[in-house]
Amino acid sequence: MTLKRSLLIGLTVCLSLTACLQTYAQRSDPKQDYLKARQRLIQSERNLGPASLLVMSLAEEKANSYLQRLKQQEIERTLNAFPPANNFFLMKSEIDKSPLLPIFKAMPKGAALHAHPGALGDFRWLIGYATYLPNCYKYTGPDKMDAWLPNGSLAFHQAPPDSDWHLVSELRAIAPDKVKFDEELYQSLTLGVEDLPARTADLPAFDIWPEFEKCFARADGLQGYLPVYREFFRRELEVIAGENVQELELRAFLSGPADLSGHSAGNQAAITEYRQYLKEVRQKYPDFQLKLIFTFARSAPPAVIAERLKTALALRKKHPDIIVGFDLVNEEDPRKDKAHPLIDFLDLFLQTARDARTQGTTLPYFFHAGETNKTENENVYDALLLNTRRIGHGLALIKHPHLMDLVRRRGIAVEACPISNQVLGYIPDLRNHPGVHWLRSGVPVTINPDDPGMMGYTFSYDFYEVFMAWDLNLAELKQLAMNSLQHSALDPEEKKAAMKSWRVKWGSWVDWLNSQAPKS
């Protein structure tokens, strides 16, 4: 059934309901007639979403019944503080108690299409490993964000750059409480409850973005050092594969590992490293796939972006199996001087498209666009006109019905990142996230983790949140997982193999889920 046909059916039902209402009072049993019409209206509305067209097996129907019972029990358990309606940092300990969380951890999720390297992994492991290595220093001076150097930055040096840098080992040695010292290091690299204002309700305009950017800056010099780089980024792939993800697409700067002098090995070295990590992870997860979307900061000047686009095109031509496209990141707030909208780089994008055709290759775009609360966000217009393959976040789309219709008709997937959207202040109550509207109105939507390690969680929490917040059923969960593979950057043969493998995993998970249900 097409969306157009579903809409026509819905309109027909509504018109017939209007006619019926006029005659209910004249019938022998008006209440029963009304209730039947009401059920038809509810069903016609539910039939709009593509998940309603999925034919569910008896095993899936049984598993769905069990999931719905668990959902109701979870609603009752969290009656006084419904997790999706409250800040994730305040609710994580409650979610940890939920019997649904291990179910979603085991669920075959398909692909994670929106994630950032350096923000996926286990930051407690990072502190416990990296900060105990020799030559690890901490910057104790004032913030210098123009130099990407906030107070608390961690990095490796042969010798301290100046008097504001001190060996972490020496600072730890004189700390009265070494466990607390390490906890404070962890908190400096991650977002958590300590970063929320004391009374959030009194500060609705609280902006956590500045601290978010500082977390990345503080971690850069720590993660980039070659011995740490190799361990941490390999473990990132293991973490996401362990969440039952078959394919990961990373927005990566690809600067490569650095030595004690701070010199980075560059793009080719980064790709070589990632290929090796993928090979190692596949020993445990043989069908795991990795793709890289070459990325740079939208705050950079046009001359720098021009060079990055040339680099991206060259890497795409040389490594088409792993380099799949280009994106720009950073906050989109136009009030901030360095937040360049896509239109500022239009000439560069058009020239890159011409260069790609000349070279017999392509450079697909996967743009972050509409990650904002503002009604007007021109990035969503330009992302569509520049033929973006997917839209990262896309929150502003809900305020642009024509653009949303174009996204639906062109089959452009929106990468929803629910917990990230809540933590960064865009959707305080996840019940109001536009993703549920996209899902049920035919816009291809996928669920994604964004920066879970830096926010202290793993990908399965995102599925818990949307299952509860959006009142999903098993068919809709299945549709979300299928969307992620169907709209991935895998080539046709890879996609076919991935879908085949996912269907087997999904069937096994459904059977396992049914085995967990209490016997009636």
Short mmCIF file of C-alpha atoms in Angstrom, two decimals:
data_model
loop_
_atom_site.label_atom_id
_atom_site.label_comp_id
_atom_site.label_asym_id
_atom_site.label_seq_id
_atom_site.Cartn_x
_atom_site.Cartn_y
_atom_site.Cartn_z
CA MET A 1 0.00 0.00 0.00
CA THR A 2 1.51 3.38 -1.01
CA LEU A 3 1.43 6.42 1.26
CA LYS A 4 -0.86 8.19 -1.22
CA ARG A 5 -3.31 5.31 -1.15
CA SER A 6 -3.18 5.21 2.68
CA LEU A 7 -3.96 8.93 2.80
CA LEU A 8 -6.92 8.47 0.46
CA ILE A 9 -8.24 5.64 2.62
CA GLY A 10 -7.86 7.80 5.71
CA LEU A 11 -9.71 10.68 4.03
CA THR A 12 -12.50 8.35 2.92
CA VAL A 13 -12.89 7.01 6.44
CA CYS A 14 -13.01 10.54 7.87
CA LEU A 15 -15.66 11.64 5.36
CA SER A 16 -17.75 8.58 6.10
CA LEU A 17 -17.39 9.25 9.82
CA THR A 18 -18.68 12.79 9.34
CA ALA A 19 -21.73 11.45 7.58
CA CYS A 20 -22.25 8.79 10.23
CA LEU A 21 -22.10 11.27 13.10
CA GLN A 22 -25.06 13.11 11.65
CA THR A 23 -27.23 10.02 11.89
CA TYR A 24 -25.97 8.35 15.09
CA ALA A 25 -28.77 9.82 17.16
CA GLN A 26 -31.34 8.27 14.82
CA ARG A 27 -29.97 4.72 15.18
CA SER A 28 -31.02 2.07 17.65
CA ASP A 29 -27.53 1.73 19.17
CA PRO A 30 -25.64 4.98 18.50
CA LYS A 31 -22.87 4.25 21.02
CA GLN A 32 -21.88 0.96 19.37
CA ASP A 33 -21.91 2.61 15.94
CA TYR A 34 -19.72 5.40 17.29
CA LEU A 35 -17.22 2.98 18.87
CA LYS A 36 -16.93 1.00 15.63
CA ALA A 37 -16.30 4.20 13.69
CA ARG A 38 -13.77 5.27 16.29
CA GLN A 39 -11.86 2.00 15.90
CA ARG A 40 -11.85 2.38 12.11
CA LEU A 41 -10.43 5.90 12.46
CA ILE A 42 -7.68 4.73 14.83
CA GLN A 43 -6.77 1.86 12.53
CA SER A 44 -6.71 4.02 9.40
CA GLU A 45 -4.33 6.44 11.10
CA ARG A 46 -2.04 3.62 12.22
CA ASN A 47 -2.02 2.22 8.69
CA LEU A 48 -0.22 5.31 7.39
CA GLY A 49 3.19 4.22 8.66
CA PRO A 50 5.30 1.81 6.57
CA ALA A 51 5.67 -0.49 9.60
CA SER A 52 1.94 -1.23 9.32
CA LEU A 53 2.63 -2.93 5.99
CA LEU A 54 5.05 -5.45 7.49
CA VAL A 55 3.63 -8.94 7.70
CA MET A 56 4.42 -10.20 11.19
CA SER A 57 4.92 -13.89 11.89
CA LEU A 58 3.12 -15.65 14.73
CA ALA A 59 6.39 -15.62 16.68
CA GLU A 60 6.69 -11.85 16.18
CA GLU A 61 3.09 -11.29 17.24
CA LYS A 62 3.76 -13.28 20.41
CA ALA A 63 6.99 -11.37 21.08
CA ASN A 64 5.17 -8.08 20.55
CA SER A 65 2.55 -9.03 23.15
CA TYR A 66 5.33 -9.73 25.64
CA LEU A 67 7.07 -6.43 24.85
CA GLN A 68 3.83 -4.49 25.30
CA ARG A 69 3.28 -6.11 28.71
CA LEU A 70 6.81 -5.14 29.71
CA LYS A 71 6.20 -1.60 28.49
CA GLN A 72 3.08 -1.28 30.63
CA GLN A 73 4.94 -2.64 33.65
CA GLU A 74 7.74 -0.14 32.98
CA ILE A 75 5.23 2.71 32.82
CA GLU A 76 3.85 1.66 36.18
CA ARG A 77 7.34 1.22 37.64
CA THR A 78 8.39 4.72 36.58
CA LEU A 79 5.06 6.40 37.25
CA ASN A 80 6.59 9.17 39.36
CA ALA A 81 9.42 9.93 36.93
CA PHE A 82 8.95 8.68 33.38
CA PRO A 83 12.52 8.44 32.00
CA PRO A 84 11.98 9.81 28.45
CA ALA A 85 10.26 12.88 29.90
CA ASN A 86 13.27 13.79 32.05
CA ASN A 87 16.92 14.54 31.38
CA PHE A 88 18.78 11.33 30.59
CA PHE A 89 21.54 12.06 33.11
CA LEU A 90 18.96 12.16 35.90
CA MET A 91 17.22 9.00 34.69
CA LYS A 92 20.06 6.70 33.68
CA SER A 93 20.14 4.88 37.02
CA GLU A 94 16.41 4.14 36.67
CA ILE A 95 16.83 2.88 33.12
CA ASP A 96 19.64 0.62 34.35
CA LYS A 97 17.06 -1.19 36.50
CA SER A 98 14.70 -1.85 33.61
CA PRO A 99 14.20 -5.42 32.33
CA LEU A 100 13.81 -3.84 28.88
CA LEU A 101 17.42 -2.66 28.68
CA PRO A 102 19.02 -6.12 28.22
CA ILE A 103 16.32 -6.89 25.65
CA PHE A 104 17.36 -3.87 23.59
CA LYS A 105 21.02 -4.66 24.07
CA ALA A 106 20.35 -8.07 22.50
CA MET A 107 18.19 -6.65 19.70
CA PRO A 108 19.81 -6.75 16.21
CA LYS A 109 19.89 -3.03 15.41
CA GLY A 110 21.14 -3.13 11.84
CA ALA A 111 23.40 -0.12 11.29
CA ALA A 112 24.49 2.89 13.32
CA LEU A 113 24.60 5.61 10.68
CA HIS A 114 25.40 8.66 12.81
CA ALA A 115 28.32 8.48 15.23
CA HIS A 116 31.57 10.30 15.94
CA PRO A 117 34.91 8.61 16.63
CA GLY A 118 36.43 9.56 19.96
CA ALA A 119 32.94 9.79 21.50
CA LEU A 120 31.72 6.19 21.20
CA GLY A 121 34.00 4.27 23.51
CA ASP A 122 34.44 3.61 27.22
CA PHE A 123 35.84 6.76 28.78
CA ARG A 124 36.42 5.10 32.14
CA TRP A 125 38.71 2.66 30.40
CA LEU A 126 40.36 5.62 28.65
CA ILE A 127 41.15 7.34 31.96
CA GLY A 128 42.36 4.10 33.54
CA TYR A 129 44.67 3.32 30.63
CA ALA A 130 45.83 6.56 29.00
CA THR A 131 46.39 8.77 32.03
CA TYR A 132 48.64 6.12 33.62
CA LEU A 133 51.05 6.13 30.66
CA PRO A 134 54.31 8.15 30.81
CA ASN A 135 54.37 11.68 29.40
CA CYS A 136 50.65 12.34 30.01
CA TYR A 137 50.13 15.98 30.94
CA LYS A 138 47.21 18.09 32.12
CA TYR A 139 46.73 21.73 31.21
CA THR A 140 45.85 23.79 34.30
CA GLY A 141 45.75 27.29 32.80
CA PRO A 142 42.78 29.38 31.64
CA ASP A 143 40.54 28.38 28.75
CA LYS A 144 41.96 29.20 25.32
CA MET A 145 39.21 27.94 23.05
CA ASP A 146 40.59 29.81 20.03
CA ALA A 147 43.53 27.44 20.36
CA TRP A 148 41.22 24.49 21.15
CA LEU A 149 42.71 24.40 24.66
CA PRO A 150 40.27 24.50 27.59
CA ASN A 151 41.35 24.11 31.18
CA GLY A 152 41.75 20.42 32.00
CA SER A 153 42.98 19.35 28.56
CA LEU A 154 44.96 16.12 28.56
CA ALA A 155 47.76 15.42 26.11
CA PHE A 156 51.08 13.66 25.65
CA HIS A 157 54.30 15.67 25.37
CA GLN A 158 57.99 14.92 25.50
CA ALA A 159 58.29 17.86 27.91
CA PRO A 160 55.75 20.34 29.31
CA PRO A 161 54.93 23.05 26.72
CA ASP A 162 54.86 25.69 29.46
CA SER A 163 54.35 26.15 33.19
CA ASP A 164 50.59 25.50 32.92
CA TRP A 165 51.18 21.85 31.98
CA HIS A 166 51.82 19.24 34.67
CA LEU A 167 52.35 15.50 34.61
CA VAL A 168 49.14 13.70 35.50
CA SER A 169 51.16 11.16 37.48
CA GLU A 170 52.52 13.94 39.71
CA LEU A 171 49.10 15.54 40.17
CA ARG A 172 47.62 12.17 41.06
CA ALA A 173 50.45 11.46 43.53
CA ILE A 174 49.69 14.58 45.57
CA ALA A 175 45.88 14.23 45.35
CA PRO A 176 44.33 13.41 48.77
CA ASP A 177 41.90 10.97 47.10
CA LYS A 178 43.22 9.22 43.98
CA VAL A 179 39.84 7.63 43.16
CA LYS A 180 38.20 11.04 43.27
CA PHE A 181 41.03 12.47 41.19
CA ASP A 182 40.38 9.93 38.42
CA GLU A 183 36.63 10.52 38.66
CA GLU A 184 37.20 14.23 38.13
CA LEU A 185 39.32 13.46 35.07
CA TYR A 186 36.47 11.30 33.74
CA GLN A 187 33.93 14.05 34.37
CA SER A 188 36.14 16.58 32.57
CA LEU A 189 36.01 14.49 29.37
CA THR A 190 32.33 13.58 29.50
CA LEU A 191 28.94 15.17 29.97
CA GLY A 192 26.96 14.11 33.02
CA VAL A 193 24.66 15.20 35.79
CA GLU A 194 27.46 17.42 37.13
CA ASP A 195 27.13 19.58 33.99
CA LEU A 196 23.44 20.35 34.55
CA PRO A 197 22.41 23.53 36.36
CA ALA A 198 21.36 23.04 39.97
CA ARG A 199 17.73 23.80 39.11
CA THR A 200 17.12 23.05 35.43
CA ALA A 201 13.52 24.28 35.58
CA ASP A 202 14.76 27.76 36.48
CA LEU A 203 17.16 27.86 33.54
CA PRO A 204 15.29 26.75 30.42
CA ALA A 205 17.82 28.48 28.17
CA PHE A 206 20.81 26.67 29.67
CA ASP A 207 23.32 25.90 26.92
CA ILE A 208 25.42 22.77 27.42
CA TRP A 209 27.14 23.08 24.02
CA PRO A 210 30.17 25.02 25.30
CA GLU A 211 30.98 22.26 27.80
CA PHE A 212 30.31 19.64 25.12
CA GLU A 213 32.92 21.25 22.86
CA LYS A 214 35.37 21.43 25.74
CA CYS A 215 35.00 17.69 26.33
CA PHE A 216 36.14 17.02 22.76
CA ALA A 217 38.99 19.49 23.08
CA ARG A 218 40.19 18.04 26.40
CA ALA A 219 40.20 14.52 24.98
CA ASP A 220 41.88 15.25 21.62
CA GLY A 221 45.47 15.12 22.79
CA LEU A 222 44.78 12.08 24.92
CA GLN A 223 43.08 9.97 22.26
CA GLY A 224 45.37 11.02 19.43
CA TYR A 225 48.61 9.66 20.91
CA LEU A 226 49.55 6.53 18.94
CA PRO A 227 49.54 3.92 21.78
CA VAL A 228 46.17 5.24 23.03
CA TYR A 229 44.76 5.78 19.53
CA ARG A 230 45.24 2.15 18.60
CA GLU A 231 43.68 0.76 21.76
CA PHE A 232 40.82 3.23 22.14
CA PHE A 233 39.55 3.32 18.56
CA ARG A 234 39.70 -0.45 18.20
CA ARG A 235 37.73 -0.74 21.44
CA GLU A 236 35.18 1.75 20.08
CA LEU A 237 34.40 -0.62 17.24
CA GLU A 238 34.16 -3.51 19.69
CA VAL A 239 31.74 -1.54 21.90
CA ILE A 240 29.34 -0.75 19.04
CA ALA A 241 29.60 -4.26 17.55
CA GLY A 242 28.86 -5.62 21.03
CA GLU A 243 25.61 -3.64 20.97
CA ASN A 244 24.48 -5.88 18.10
CA VAL A 245 25.24 -3.39 15.34
CA GLN A 246 26.25 -4.89 12.00
CA GLU A 247 27.48 -1.74 10.30
CA LEU A 248 28.94 1.49 11.64
CA GLU A 249 29.32 4.74 9.73
CA LEU A 250 31.67 7.19 11.39
CA ARG A 251 31.96 10.94 10.74
CA ALA A 252 35.77 11.06 10.96
CA PHE A 253 38.32 13.87 10.62
CA LEU A 254 40.93 11.20 9.80
CA SER A 255 43.92 13.14 11.14
CA GLY A 256 45.59 9.89 12.17
CA PRO A 257 47.62 9.00 15.28
CA ALA A 258 50.17 11.46 16.69
CA ASP A 259 53.59 11.14 18.31
CA LEU A 260 54.96 12.94 21.38
CA SER A 261 55.76 15.99 19.27
CA GLY A 262 52.07 16.30 18.37
CA HIS A 263 52.68 15.49 14.71
CA SER A 264 49.74 13.55 13.23
CA ALA A 265 50.33 10.78 10.72
CA GLY A 266 47.52 11.94 8.41
CA ASN A 267 44.59 10.54 6.44
CA GLN A 268 46.23 7.54 4.84
CA ALA A 269 47.59 6.35 8.18
CA ALA A 270 44.16 6.78 9.76
CA ILE A 271 42.52 4.66 7.05
CA THR A 272 45.21 1.99 7.43
CA GLU A 273 44.61 1.93 11.19
CA TYR A 274 40.84 1.60 10.78
CA ARG A 275 41.25 -1.24 8.30
CA GLN A 276 43.36 -3.09 10.86
CA TYR A 277 40.84 -2.46 13.67
CA LEU A 278 38.04 -3.74 11.43
CA LYS A 279 40.03 -6.88 10.69
CA GLU A 280 40.56 -7.48 14.42
CA VAL A 281 36.94 -6.82 15.39
CA ARG A 282 35.73 -9.19 12.69
CA GLN A 283 37.48 -12.05 14.43
CA LYS A 284 34.70 -11.85 17.02
CA TYR A 285 31.97 -10.24 14.90
CA PRO A 286 32.55 -11.64 11.38
CA ASP A 287 29.79 -9.71 9.58
CA PHE A 288 30.64 -6.30 11.08
CA GLN A 289 31.16 -3.53 8.52
CA LEU A 290 32.74 -0.06 8.78
CA LYS A 291 32.35 2.99 6.54
CA LEU A 292 33.92 6.43 7.01
CA ILE A 293 32.35 9.79 6.14
CA PHE A 294 35.19 12.29 5.82
CA THR A 295 34.28 15.23 8.02
CA PHE A 296 35.47 18.67 9.00
CA ALA A 297 34.26 21.59 11.12
CA ARG A 298 31.75 23.98 9.59
CA SER A 299 33.48 26.72 11.63
CA ALA A 300 36.55 26.52 9.37
CA PRO A 301 37.11 29.23 6.73
CA PRO A 302 36.21 28.46 3.11
CA ALA A 303 39.86 28.03 2.06
CA VAL A 304 40.28 25.22 4.58
CA ILE A 305 37.02 23.55 3.57
CA ALA A 306 38.14 23.72 -0.06
CA GLU A 307 41.28 21.74 0.80
CA ARG A 308 39.28 19.21 2.84
CA LEU A 309 36.87 18.65 -0.04
CA LYS A 310 39.81 17.98 -2.38
CA THR A 311 41.24 15.55 0.16
CA ALA A 312 37.87 13.84 0.60
CA LEU A 313 37.50 13.42 -3.16
CA ALA A 314 41.00 11.94 -3.49
CA LEU A 315 40.40 9.55 -0.60
CA ARG A 316 37.01 8.54 -2.01
CA LYS A 317 38.61 7.72 -5.37
CA LYS A 318 41.46 5.75 -3.76
CA HIS A 319 39.41 3.96 -1.05
CA PRO A 320 35.81 3.71 -2.36
CA ASP A 321 35.14 0.63 -0.25
CA ILE A 322 35.52 2.53 3.03
CA ILE A 323 35.36 6.30 2.29
CA VAL A 324 31.71 6.91 1.40
CA GLY A 325 31.13 10.67 1.60
CA PHE A 326 31.58 14.06 3.23
CA ASP A 327 29.96 16.07 6.04
CA LEU A 328 30.41 19.19 8.13
CA VAL A 329 29.92 19.28 11.91
CA ASN A 330 29.63 21.77 14.81
CA GLU A 331 26.71 23.66 16.26
CA GLU A 332 24.43 25.26 13.65
CA ASP A 333 23.43 28.32 15.67
CA PRO A 334 23.70 31.23 13.19
CA ARG A 335 24.18 33.73 16.01
CA LYS A 336 27.67 32.37 16.54
CA ASP A 337 30.32 33.94 14.32
CA LYS A 338 31.94 30.70 13.20
CA ALA A 339 28.82 28.63 12.56
CA HIS A 340 28.95 28.75 8.76
CA PRO A 341 25.74 27.57 7.09
CA LEU A 342 26.05 25.28 4.08
CA ILE A 343 25.29 28.14 1.69
CA ASP A 344 28.62 29.76 2.61
CA PHE A 345 30.40 26.87 0.90
CA LEU A 346 28.07 26.54 -2.10
CA ASP A 347 30.70 27.35 -4.73
CA LEU A 348 33.00 24.73 -3.19
CA PHE A 349 30.31 22.04 -3.19
CA LEU A 350 29.40 22.76 -6.82
CA GLN A 351 33.06 22.72 -7.89
CA THR A 352 33.60 19.42 -6.05
CA ALA A 353 30.65 17.89 -7.90
CA ARG A 354 32.21 18.99 -11.22
CA ASP A 355 35.61 17.63 -10.18
CA ALA A 356 34.05 14.30 -9.18
CA ARG A 357 32.38 13.92 -12.59
CA THR A 358 35.64 14.78 -14.35
CA GLN A 359 37.48 12.17 -12.30
CA GLY A 360 34.82 9.52 -12.86
CA THR A 361 33.89 9.23 -9.20
CA THR A 362 31.37 10.60 -6.69
CA LEU A 363 31.48 12.30 -3.31
CA PRO A 364 28.07 11.82 -1.66
CA TYR A 365 27.04 14.23 1.08
CA PHE A 366 25.64 13.18 4.45
CA PHE A 367 24.94 16.58 5.95
CA HIS A 368 24.19 17.52 9.53
CA ALA A 369 21.22 19.84 9.03
CA GLY A 370 18.42 21.16 11.23
CA GLU A 371 20.03 20.28 14.58
CA THR A 372 18.38 23.29 16.16
CA ASN A 373 15.28 24.54 17.95
CA LYS A 374 14.94 27.47 15.58
CA THR A 375 12.10 27.51 13.08
CA GLU A 376 14.23 28.95 10.30
CA ASN A 377 17.24 26.79 9.50
CA GLU A 378 18.38 27.16 5.92
CA ASN A 379 20.76 24.22 6.15
CA VAL A 380 17.84 21.85 5.57
CA TYR A 381 17.04 23.63 2.28
CA ASP A 382 20.63 23.45 1.07
CA ALA A 383 21.16 19.88 2.24
CA LEU A 384 18.25 18.80 0.01
CA LEU A 385 19.35 20.91 -2.96
CA LEU A 386 22.87 19.50 -2.66
CA ASN A 387 21.39 15.98 -2.81
CA THR A 388 22.39 14.85 0.63
CA ARG A 389 22.00 11.07 0.98
CA ARG A 390 20.76 11.40 4.55
CA ILE A 391 20.06 14.22 7.01
CA GLY A 392 21.80 14.25 10.37
CA HIS A 393 19.35 15.10 13.20
CA GLY A 394 16.96 17.12 11.00
CA LEU A 395 14.92 18.43 13.93
CA ALA A 396 13.94 21.58 12.04
CA LEU A 397 12.20 19.53 9.33
CA ILE A 398 9.06 19.21 11.44
CA LYS A 399 8.54 22.97 10.98
CA HIS A 400 8.88 22.75 7.19
CA PRO A 401 6.02 20.62 5.80
CA HIS A 402 7.07 21.06 2.17
CA LEU A 403 10.64 19.99 2.90
CA MET A 404 9.41 17.05 4.92
CA ASP A 405 7.24 15.98 2.02
CA LEU A 406 10.27 16.19 -0.29
CA VAL A 407 12.31 14.07 2.14
CA ARG A 408 9.50 11.49 2.19
CA ARG A 409 9.05 11.38 -1.58
CA ARG A 410 12.79 11.22 -2.29
CA GLY A 411 13.37 8.57 0.36
CA ILE A 412 16.03 10.55 2.23
CA ALA A 413 16.59 9.02 5.64
CA VAL A 414 16.74 11.19 8.73
CA GLU A 415 19.31 10.16 11.34
CA ALA A 416 17.54 10.64 14.68
CA CYS A 417 19.80 10.76 17.74
CA PRO A 418 17.27 10.87 20.60
CA ILE A 419 19.42 10.92 23.74
CA SER A 420 21.91 13.33 22.19
CA ASN A 421 19.04 15.61 21.15
CA GLN A 422 17.74 15.62 24.72
CA VAL A 423 21.11 16.06 26.44
CA LEU A 424 22.01 19.00 24.19
CA GLY A 425 18.72 20.69 25.03
CA TYR A 426 16.76 20.37 21.77
CA ILE A 427 14.05 17.94 22.92
CA PRO A 428 13.71 18.02 26.74
CA ASP A 429 10.81 15.53 26.64
CA LEU A 430 11.46 12.72 24.15
CA ARG A 431 7.73 12.11 23.79
CA ASN A 432 7.80 15.31 21.72
CA HIS A 433 10.65 14.21 19.45
CA PRO A 434 9.65 14.56 15.78
CA GLY A 435 11.03 11.09 15.04
CA VAL A 436 7.75 9.45 15.97
CA HIS A 437 5.94 11.67 13.45
CA TRP A 438 8.51 10.82 10.76
CA LEU A 439 8.19 7.10 11.48
CA ARG A 440 4.41 7.07 11.24
CA SER A 441 4.08 9.40 8.27
CA GLY A 442 6.45 7.63 5.90
CA VAL A 443 9.66 9.62 6.36
CA PRO A 444 12.54 7.12 6.53
CA VAL A 445 13.98 7.48 10.02
CA THR A 446 16.83 5.67 11.74
CA ILE A 447 17.94 5.58 15.37
CA ASN A 448 21.55 6.52 16.08
CA PRO A 449 23.91 6.92 19.06
CA ASP A 450 25.83 10.12 18.10
CA ASP A 451 28.24 10.45 21.09
CA PRO A 452 27.25 7.81 23.66
CA GLY A 453 30.65 7.30 25.30
CA MET A 454 31.04 11.00 25.93
CA MET A 455 27.54 11.05 27.40
CA GLY A 456 28.04 7.96 29.56
CA TYR A 457 25.82 5.37 27.89
CA THR A 458 25.67 2.81 25.08
CA PHE A 459 23.49 2.61 21.97
CA SER A 460 20.85 0.31 23.51
CA TYR A 461 19.65 3.17 25.75
CA ASP A 462 18.48 5.07 22.64
CA PHE A 463 16.19 2.18 21.72
CA TYR A 464 14.83 1.96 25.26
CA GLU A 465 14.02 5.68 25.16
CA VAL A 466 12.21 5.67 21.82
CA PHE A 467 10.35 2.44 22.57
CA MET A 468 8.94 4.02 25.72
CA ALA A 469 8.60 7.62 24.55
CA TRP A 470 7.03 6.86 21.16
CA ASP A 471 4.89 3.93 22.34
CA LEU A 472 6.39 1.65 19.68
CA ASN A 473 5.46 -1.89 18.80
CA LEU A 474 7.68 -4.67 17.47
CA ALA A 475 6.82 -3.90 13.83
CA GLU A 476 8.06 -0.33 14.28
CA LEU A 477 11.26 -1.50 15.95
CA LYS A 478 11.75 -3.85 13.02
CA GLN A 479 11.13 -1.02 10.55
CA LEU A 480 13.71 1.18 12.30
CA ALA A 481 16.35 -1.54 12.12
CA MET A 482 15.57 -2.30 8.48
CA ASN A 483 15.66 1.41 7.61
CA SER A 484 19.21 1.65 8.96
CA LEU A 485 20.52 -1.01 6.58
CA GLN A 486 18.40 0.05 3.61
CA HIS A 487 19.66 3.65 3.90
CA SER A 488 23.25 2.79 4.74
CA ALA A 489 26.22 3.54 2.50
CA LEU A 490 26.83 -0.16 1.89
CA ASP A 491 27.08 -1.06 -1.78
CA PRO A 492 24.22 -3.17 -3.22
CA GLU A 493 25.95 -6.52 -2.68
CA GLU A 494 27.05 -5.60 0.85
CA LYS A 495 23.54 -4.41 1.63
CA LYS A 496 21.98 -7.61 0.35
CA ALA A 497 24.33 -9.72 2.48
CA ALA A 498 23.78 -7.49 5.53
CA MET A 499 20.00 -7.74 5.24
CA LYS A 500 20.20 -11.52 4.91
CA SER A 501 22.36 -11.77 8.02
CA TRP A 502 20.15 -9.34 9.94
CA ARG A 503 16.98 -11.34 9.20
CA VAL A 504 18.58 -14.45 10.68
CA LYS A 505 19.66 -12.51 13.76
CA TRP A 506 16.22 -10.92 14.09
CA GLY A 507 14.49 -14.28 13.97
CA SER A 508 16.81 -15.68 16.64
CA TRP A 509 16.20 -12.64 18.83
CA VAL A 510 12.42 -12.97 18.48
CA ASP A 511 12.67 -16.65 19.48
CA TRP A 512 14.87 -15.73 22.45
CA LEU A 513 12.44 -13.00 23.47
CA ASN A 514 9.57 -15.47 23.44
CA SER A 515 11.61 -17.86 25.57
CA GLN A 516 11.91 -15.12 28.20
CA ALA A 517 8.16 -14.58 28.46
CA PRO A 518 6.48 -16.16 31.50
CA LYS A 519 4.58 -19.30 30.63
CA SER A 520 0.84 -18.75 30.75
#
